PDB file of C-alpha atoms in Angstrom:
ATOM      1  CA  MET A   1      49.809  64.106 -60.327  1.00 91.00           C
ATOM      2  CA  VAL A   2      52.850  64.909 -62.154  1.00 94.00           C
ATOM      3  CA  VAL A   3      52.783  69.161 -64.437  1.00 95.00           C
ATOM      4  CA  ILE A   4      55.158  69.605 -66.558  1.00 95.00           C
ATOM      5  CA  ALA A   5      56.285  72.038 -67.625  1.00 94.00           C
ATOM      6  CA  ASP A   6      59.520  73.729 -70.318  1.00 93.00           C
ATOM      7  CA  ILE A   7      59.135  75.356 -73.118  1.00 93.00           C
ATOM      8  CA  GLN A   8      59.257  72.460 -75.551  1.00 94.00           C
ATOM      9  CA  ASP A   9      55.850  72.027 -75.891  1.00 97.00           C
ATOM     10  CA  GLU A  10      55.092  68.849 -78.160  1.00 97.00           C
ATOM     11  CA  LEU A  11      57.581  67.132 -76.222  1.00 95.00           C
ATOM     12  CA  GLY A  12      56.175  67.975 -72.796  1.00 95.00           C
ATOM     13  CA  GLN A  13      52.776  67.425 -74.337  1.00 97.00           C
ATOM     14  CA  ARG A  14      54.368  63.389 -75.460  1.00 97.00           C
ATOM     15  CA  ILE A  15      55.764  62.996 -72.343  1.00 96.00           C
ATOM     16  CA  ALA A  16      52.638  63.414 -70.228  1.00 96.00           C
ATOM     17  CA  GLU A  17      50.553  61.729 -72.512  1.00 97.00           C
ATOM     18  CA  SER A  18      53.278  58.640 -71.710  1.00 97.00           C
ATOM     19  CA  ILE A  19      52.983  58.838 -67.857  1.00 96.00           C
ATOM     20  CA  GLY A  20      49.010  59.410 -69.113  1.00 96.00           C
ATOM     21  CA  LEU A  21      46.986  62.137 -69.145  1.00 95.00           C
ATOM     22  CA  GLU A  22      44.912  60.861 -64.917  1.00 95.00           C
ATOM     23  CA  ARG A  23      48.242  60.938 -63.922  1.00 95.00           C
ATOM     24  CA  ALA A  24      50.238  64.322 -65.805  1.00 95.00           C
ATOM     25  CA  SER A  25      49.479  66.915 -67.804  1.00 95.00           C
ATOM     26  CA  TYR A  26      51.875  69.442 -69.566  1.00 96.00           C
ATOM     27  CA  THR A  27      52.030  73.247 -69.295  1.00 95.00           C
ATOM     28  CA  HIS A  28      53.893  75.141 -71.525  1.00 96.00           C
ATOM     29  CA  CYS A  29      55.967  78.032 -69.218  1.00 94.00           C
ATOM     30  CA  ASP A  30      59.342  79.975 -70.402  1.00 91.00           C
ATOM     31  CA  VAL A  31      61.557  79.723 -67.148  1.00 87.00           C
ATOM     32  CA  THR A  32      62.881  83.333 -67.701  1.00 86.00           C
ATOM     33  CA  ASP A  33      59.557  84.837 -67.559  1.00 88.00           C
ATOM     34  CA  GLU A  34      59.237  85.536 -63.959  1.00 88.00           C
ATOM     35  CA  GLU A  35      55.155  85.944 -64.905  1.00 93.00           C
ATOM     36  CA  GLN A  36      54.740  82.070 -66.653  1.00 93.00           C
ATOM     37  CA  VAL A  37      56.666  80.738 -63.480  1.00 90.00           C
ATOM     38  CA  LYS A  38      54.372  82.771 -61.266  1.00 92.00           C
ATOM     39  CA  ALA A  39      50.941  81.268 -62.648  1.00 94.00           C
ATOM     40  CA  MET A  40      51.892  77.563 -63.414  1.00 93.00           C
ATOM     41  CA  VAL A  41      53.133  77.252 -59.808  1.00 93.00           C
ATOM     42  CA  GLU A  42      49.382  79.574 -58.785  1.00 94.00           C
ATOM     43  CA  SER A  43      47.673  76.701 -62.210  1.00 93.00           C
ATOM     44  CA  THR A  44      49.556  73.959 -59.984  1.00 93.00           C
ATOM     45  CA  VAL A  45      48.073  74.552 -56.616  1.00 93.00           C
ATOM     46  CA  GLN A  46      44.667  75.345 -57.889  1.00 93.00           C
ATOM     47  CA  ASN A  47      43.764  73.152 -60.012  1.00 91.00           C
ATOM     48  CA  HIS A  48      45.872  70.225 -57.240  1.00 91.00           C
ATOM     49  CA  ARG A  49      44.546  72.266 -54.176  1.00 91.00           C
ATOM     50  CA  GLN A  50      48.649  71.575 -52.986  1.00 90.00           C
ATOM     51  CA  LEU A  51      52.005  71.740 -54.299  1.00 89.00           C
ATOM     52  CA  ASP A  52      54.326  68.821 -52.116  1.00 92.00           C
ATOM     53  CA  ILE A  53      57.421  68.558 -54.939  1.00 91.00           C
ATOM     54  CA  MET A  54      58.966  71.404 -57.761  1.00 90.00           C
ATOM     55  CA  LEU A  55      62.266  70.130 -59.588  1.00 88.00           C
ATOM     56  CA  SER A  56      63.636  73.105 -61.044  1.00 85.00           C
ATOM     57  CA  ASN A  57      65.947  71.950 -64.149  1.00 82.00           C
ATOM     58  CA  ALA A  58      66.257  74.334 -67.192  1.00 77.00           C
ATOM     59  CA  GLY A  59      69.598  75.154 -67.867  1.00 76.00           C
ATOM     60  CA  VAL A  60      71.616  75.190 -71.357  1.00 75.00           C
ATOM     61  CA  ILE A  61      74.950  74.820 -72.010  1.00 73.00           C
ATOM     62  CA  ASN A  62      77.076  77.234 -72.919  1.00 70.00           C
ATOM     63  CA  ARG A  63      80.710  75.566 -74.640  1.00 65.00           C
ATOM     64  CA  SER A  64      81.787  79.341 -74.315  1.00 69.00           C
ATOM     65  CA  GLU A  65      85.717  80.100 -74.139  1.00 72.00           C
ATOM     66  CA  GLN A  66      85.356  83.122 -72.828  1.00 73.00           C
ATOM     67  CA  THR A  67      87.909  83.934 -69.660  1.00 77.00           C
ATOM     68  CA  ILE A  68      87.081  86.883 -66.568  1.00 76.00           C
ATOM     69  CA  VAL A  69      88.770  89.454 -69.534  1.00 79.00           C
ATOM     70  CA  ASP A  70      86.161  88.790 -71.629  1.00 78.00           C
ATOM     71  CA  LEU A  71      83.284  87.831 -70.422  1.00 79.00           C
ATOM     72  CA  ASP A  72      80.208  89.027 -72.922  1.00 78.00           C
ATOM     73  CA  PHE A  73      77.023  90.083 -70.315  1.00 82.00           C
ATOM     74  CA  SER A  74      74.653  89.565 -72.320  1.00 82.00           C
ATOM     75  CA  ASP A  75      75.680  86.113 -72.707  1.00 78.00           C
ATOM     76  CA  LEU A  76      76.261  86.161 -69.299  1.00 79.00           C
ATOM     77  CA  ASP A  77      72.720  87.107 -68.721  1.00 83.00           C
ATOM     78  CA  ARG A  78      71.149  84.537 -70.831  1.00 80.00           C
ATOM     79  CA  LEU A  79      72.396  82.044 -68.731  1.00 77.00           C
ATOM     80  CA  PHE A  80      71.213  82.981 -65.374  1.00 79.00           C
ATOM     81  CA  ALA A  81      68.072  83.730 -66.584  1.00 80.00           C
ATOM     82  CA  ILE A  82      67.965  80.613 -67.413  1.00 79.00           C
ATOM     83  CA  ASN A  83      70.792  77.894 -65.318  1.00 76.00           C
ATOM     84  CA  VAL A  84      69.928  79.958 -61.791  1.00 78.00           C
ATOM     85  CA  ARG A  85      66.314  81.555 -62.471  1.00 73.00           C
ATOM     86  CA  GLY A  86      65.415  78.135 -63.664  1.00 68.00           C
ATOM     87  CA  MET A  87      67.087  76.496 -61.140  1.00 66.00           C
ATOM     88  CA  ALA A  88      69.485  73.816 -63.332  1.00 54.00           C
ATOM     89  CA  ALA A  89      71.333  71.184 -61.567  1.00 49.00           C
ATOM     90  CA  ARG A  90      74.516  72.438 -61.158  1.00 46.00           C
ATOM     91  CA  ALA A  91      77.214  70.318 -63.251  1.00 48.00           C
ATOM     92  CA  MET A  92      80.645  69.113 -62.534  1.00 47.00           C
ATOM     93  CA  PHE A  93      82.272  72.593 -62.941  1.00 50.00           C
ATOM     94  CA  GLU A  94      83.725  73.760 -59.850  1.00 54.00           C
ATOM     95  CA  GLY A  95      86.073  76.355 -62.044  1.00 50.00           C
ATOM     96  CA  HIS A  96      88.008  76.165 -65.698  1.00 51.00           C
ATOM     97  CA  VAL A  97      89.762  78.636 -67.796  1.00 52.00           C
ATOM     98  CA  ARG A  98      87.288  78.913 -70.067  1.00 62.00           C
ATOM     99  CA  CYS A  99      83.205  78.777 -69.804  1.00 68.00           C
ATOM    100  CA  THR A 100      83.550  81.837 -67.104  1.00 75.00           C
ATOM    101  CA  ASP A 101      79.742  83.315 -67.536  1.00 74.00           C
ATOM    102  CA  TYR A 102      79.013  79.458 -67.389  1.00 76.00           C
ATOM    103  CA  VAL A 103      80.986  77.700 -64.302  1.00 77.00           C
ATOM    104  CA  MET A 104      78.790  81.641 -63.181  1.00 79.00           C
ATOM    105  CA  SER A 105      75.702  80.598 -63.556  1.00 78.00           C
ATOM    106  CA  LYS A 106      76.012  76.855 -61.623  1.00 79.00           C
ATOM    107  CA  HIS A 107      77.738  78.241 -58.579  1.00 83.00           C
ATOM    108  CA  ALA A 108      74.622  80.584 -58.845  1.00 85.00           C
ATOM    109  CA  VAL A 109      72.786  77.896 -57.759  1.00 85.00           C
ATOM    110  CA  VAL A 110      74.162  76.482 -55.320  1.00 88.00           C
ATOM    111  CA  GLY A 111      74.496  79.590 -53.455  1.00 89.00           C
ATOM    112  CA  LEU A 112      70.957  80.621 -54.408  1.00 88.00           C
ATOM    113  CA  VAL A 113      69.712  76.810 -53.375  1.00 92.00           C
ATOM    114  CA  ARG A 114      71.686  77.150 -49.314  1.00 94.00           C
ATOM    115  CA  SER A 115      70.157  81.327 -49.063  1.00 93.00           C
ATOM    116  CA  ALA A 116      66.043  79.080 -49.903  1.00 93.00           C
ATOM    117  CA  SER A 117      67.033  76.851 -47.400  1.00 95.00           C
ATOM    118  CA  ALA A 118      67.936  78.810 -44.409  1.00 96.00           C
ATOM    119  CA  GLN A 119      64.740  81.429 -46.057  1.00 96.00           C
ATOM    120  CA  LEU A 120      62.308  78.628 -46.540  1.00 95.00           C
ATOM    121  CA  GLY A 121      62.764  76.227 -43.690  1.00 96.00           C
ATOM    122  CA  VAL A 122      61.390  78.273 -41.105  1.00 97.00           C
ATOM    123  CA  HIS A 123      57.591  77.002 -43.425  1.00 96.00           C
ATOM    124  CA  GLY A 124      58.952  73.182 -43.857  1.00 96.00           C
ATOM    125  CA  ILE A 125      60.594  73.550 -46.940  1.00 95.00           C
ATOM    126  CA  ARG A 126      62.758  71.513 -48.287  1.00 96.00           C
ATOM    127  CA  VAL A 127      65.460  73.142 -50.647  1.00 95.00           C
ATOM    128  CA  ASN A 128      68.259  70.382 -52.614  1.00 95.00           C
ATOM    129  CA  CYS A 129      69.707  70.840 -55.795  1.00 93.00           C
ATOM    130  CA  VAL A 130      71.553  67.955 -57.947  1.00 93.00           C
ATOM    131  CA  SER A 131      75.327  68.099 -59.510  1.00 90.00           C
ATOM    132  CA  PRO A 132      75.808  65.230 -62.196  1.00 90.00           C
ATOM    133  CA  SER A 133      78.649  65.619 -64.247  1.00 89.00           C
ATOM    134  CA  ILE A 134      79.068  65.199 -67.834  1.00 87.00           C
ATOM    135  CA  MET A 135      76.179  63.088 -68.848  1.00 90.00           C
ATOM    136  CA  ALA A 136      75.482  62.645 -72.560  1.00 93.00           C
ATOM    137  CA  THR A 137      72.142  63.259 -73.326  1.00 90.00           C
ATOM    138  CA  PRO A 138      70.633  65.604 -76.762  1.00 90.00           C
ATOM    139  CA  MET A 139      71.530  69.181 -75.408  1.00 86.00           C
ATOM    140  CA  THR A 140      75.035  67.658 -74.064  1.00 87.00           C
ATOM    141  CA  CYS A 141      75.738  65.895 -76.842  1.00 92.00           C
ATOM    142  CA  ARG A 142      74.730  68.437 -79.060  1.00 90.00           C
ATOM    143  CA  ALA A 143      76.810  70.599 -77.143  1.00 85.00           C
ATOM    144  CA  PHE A 144      80.533  68.901 -77.432  1.00 88.00           C
ATOM    145  CA  GLY A 145      79.254  67.523 -81.494  1.00 92.00           C
ATOM    146  CA  MET A 146      79.299  63.797 -80.224  1.00 94.00           C
ATOM    147  CA  GLY A 147      77.412  60.883 -79.880  1.00 96.00           C
ATOM    148  CA  PRO A 148      76.389  58.993 -76.559  1.00 95.00           C
ATOM    149  CA  GLU A 149      79.254  56.593 -76.622  1.00 95.00           C
ATOM    150  CA  GLN A 150      81.310  58.818 -78.092  1.00 96.00           C
ATOM    151  CA  LEU A 151      80.778  61.221 -74.902  1.00 94.00           C
ATOM    152  CA  GLU A 152      80.686  58.983 -72.508  1.00 94.00           C
ATOM    153  CA  GLU A 153      84.505  57.401 -74.038  1.00 94.00           C
ATOM    154  CA  SER A 154      86.064  61.019 -74.265  1.00 93.00           C
ATOM    155  CA  PHE A 155      85.197  61.396 -70.243  1.00 91.00           C
ATOM    156  CA  GLU A 156      84.684  57.650 -68.561  1.00 93.00           C
ATOM    157  CA  PRO A 157      89.606  58.525 -67.477  1.00 93.00           C
ATOM    158  CA  LEU A 158      88.468  62.104 -66.192  1.00 91.00           C
ATOM    159  CA  ILE A 159      85.870  60.548 -63.644  1.00 93.00           C
ATOM    160  CA  PRO A 160      87.534  58.315 -60.659  1.00 94.00           C
ATOM    161  CA  LEU A 161      84.909  55.922 -60.276  1.00 95.00           C
ATOM    162  CA  LYS A 162      85.065  52.693 -62.588  1.00 95.00           C
ATOM    163  CA  GLY A 163      83.279  50.084 -63.916  1.00 93.00           C
ATOM    164  CA  VAL A 164      80.090  52.454 -64.026  1.00 93.00           C
ATOM    165  CA  VAL A 165      78.914  55.534 -66.378  1.00 94.00           C
ATOM    166  CA  LEU A 166      77.142  57.806 -65.622  1.00 95.00           C
ATOM    167  CA  LYS A 167      73.041  57.701 -66.945  1.00 95.00           C
ATOM    168  CA  THR A 168      69.836  59.875 -66.041  1.00 92.00           C
ATOM    169  CA  SER A 169      69.053  56.441 -63.766  1.00 95.00           C
ATOM    170  CA  HIS A 170      71.650  57.904 -61.038  1.00 96.00           C
ATOM    171  CA  VAL A 171      70.524  61.142 -61.488  1.00 94.00           C
ATOM    172  CA  VAL A 172      66.648  59.941 -60.996  1.00 94.00           C
ATOM    173  CA  ASP A 173      68.089  58.349 -57.981  1.00 97.00           C
ATOM    174  CA  ALA A 174      69.416  61.120 -56.363  1.00 96.00           C
ATOM    175  CA  LEU A 175      65.913  63.404 -57.656  1.00 95.00           C
ATOM    176  CA  LEU A 176      64.014  60.459 -56.232  1.00 95.00           C
ATOM    177  CA  PHE A 177      65.876  60.695 -52.173  1.00 97.00           C
ATOM    178  CA  LEU A 178      66.027  64.546 -51.705  1.00 96.00           C
ATOM    179  CA  ALA A 179      61.891  64.406 -53.378  1.00 94.00           C
ATOM    180  CA  SER A 180      61.474  61.477 -50.196  1.00 95.00           C
ATOM    181  CA  ASN A 181      60.962  61.645 -47.036  1.00 95.00           C
ATOM    182  CA  ASP A 182      64.079  59.691 -46.349  1.00 97.00           C
ATOM    183  CA  SER A 183      65.487  63.176 -47.020  1.00 97.00           C
ATOM    184  CA  GLY A 184      63.082  64.834 -44.620  1.00 96.00           C
ATOM    185  CA  PHE A 185      66.370  66.108 -42.043  1.00 98.00           C
ATOM    186  CA  VAL A 186      67.975  66.758 -45.587  1.00 98.00           C
ATOM    187  CA  SER A 187      68.072  70.713 -46.288  1.00 97.00           C
ATOM    188  CA  GLY A 188      70.681  73.560 -48.588  1.00 96.00           C
ATOM    189  CA  HIS A 189      72.669  70.436 -49.697  1.00 95.00           C
ATOM    190  CA  ASN A 190      74.023  69.938 -53.188  1.00 93.00           C
ATOM    191  CA  LEU A 191      74.267  66.234 -54.150  1.00 95.00           C
ATOM    192  CA  VAL A 192      76.955  65.508 -56.459  1.00 93.00           C
ATOM    193  CA  VAL A 193      75.998  62.200 -58.892  1.00 95.00           C
ATOM    194  CA  ASP A 194      80.213  62.191 -60.749  1.00 93.00           C
ATOM    195  CA  GLY A 195      82.188  59.866 -60.187  1.00 94.00           C
ATOM    196  CA  GLY A 196      83.803  61.060 -56.995  1.00 93.00           C
ATOM    197  CA  PHE A 197      85.576  63.664 -59.959  1.00 89.00           C
ATOM    198  CA  LEU A 198      85.197  66.378 -57.625  1.00 84.00           C
ATOM    199  CA  ALA A 199      86.800  64.875 -54.898  1.00 85.00           C
ATOM    200  CA  GLN A 200      89.655  64.576 -57.263  1.00 83.00           C
TER     201      GLN A 200
END
């Protein structure tokens, strides 16, 4: 059984219905609210007797021009509430001359994964994350003010791997690998899906 949790109620319900309500359900959950997250996990375990795999991929993009000198802590708190407490997948930024708050939030996810994997391993729980590079999702396209093809074309020169464009299916494959028994001894790992961008 798949339990979809989000704040986009209509979309979440439609996705659950597209999977089939005998195999999926939707529940409202704001990842910035610890009580809602706790209630969602507890209801999942109560209704389905166990929780085998949890994918936390809430996240927002902030294209701020903030530097470390003019960091706005209210923006930083909002980003951390979603991207870190919501355990968003880390984007490709290793460092940047701007977007300081966004880069900090993404690095924090990797630190959280490493700490959680060290602490939860004793219970047989694996914790990993996936870090894709820029992908033409609706949120990314809105943030950059571009259509999908334009966004892909503008970032293509930055990616060393040619002949393929990052699609949702590539990230899904990485997630499925980490959720499967094929990665049974993988924990504390940041699986980068970026066509070699960070290797440059």
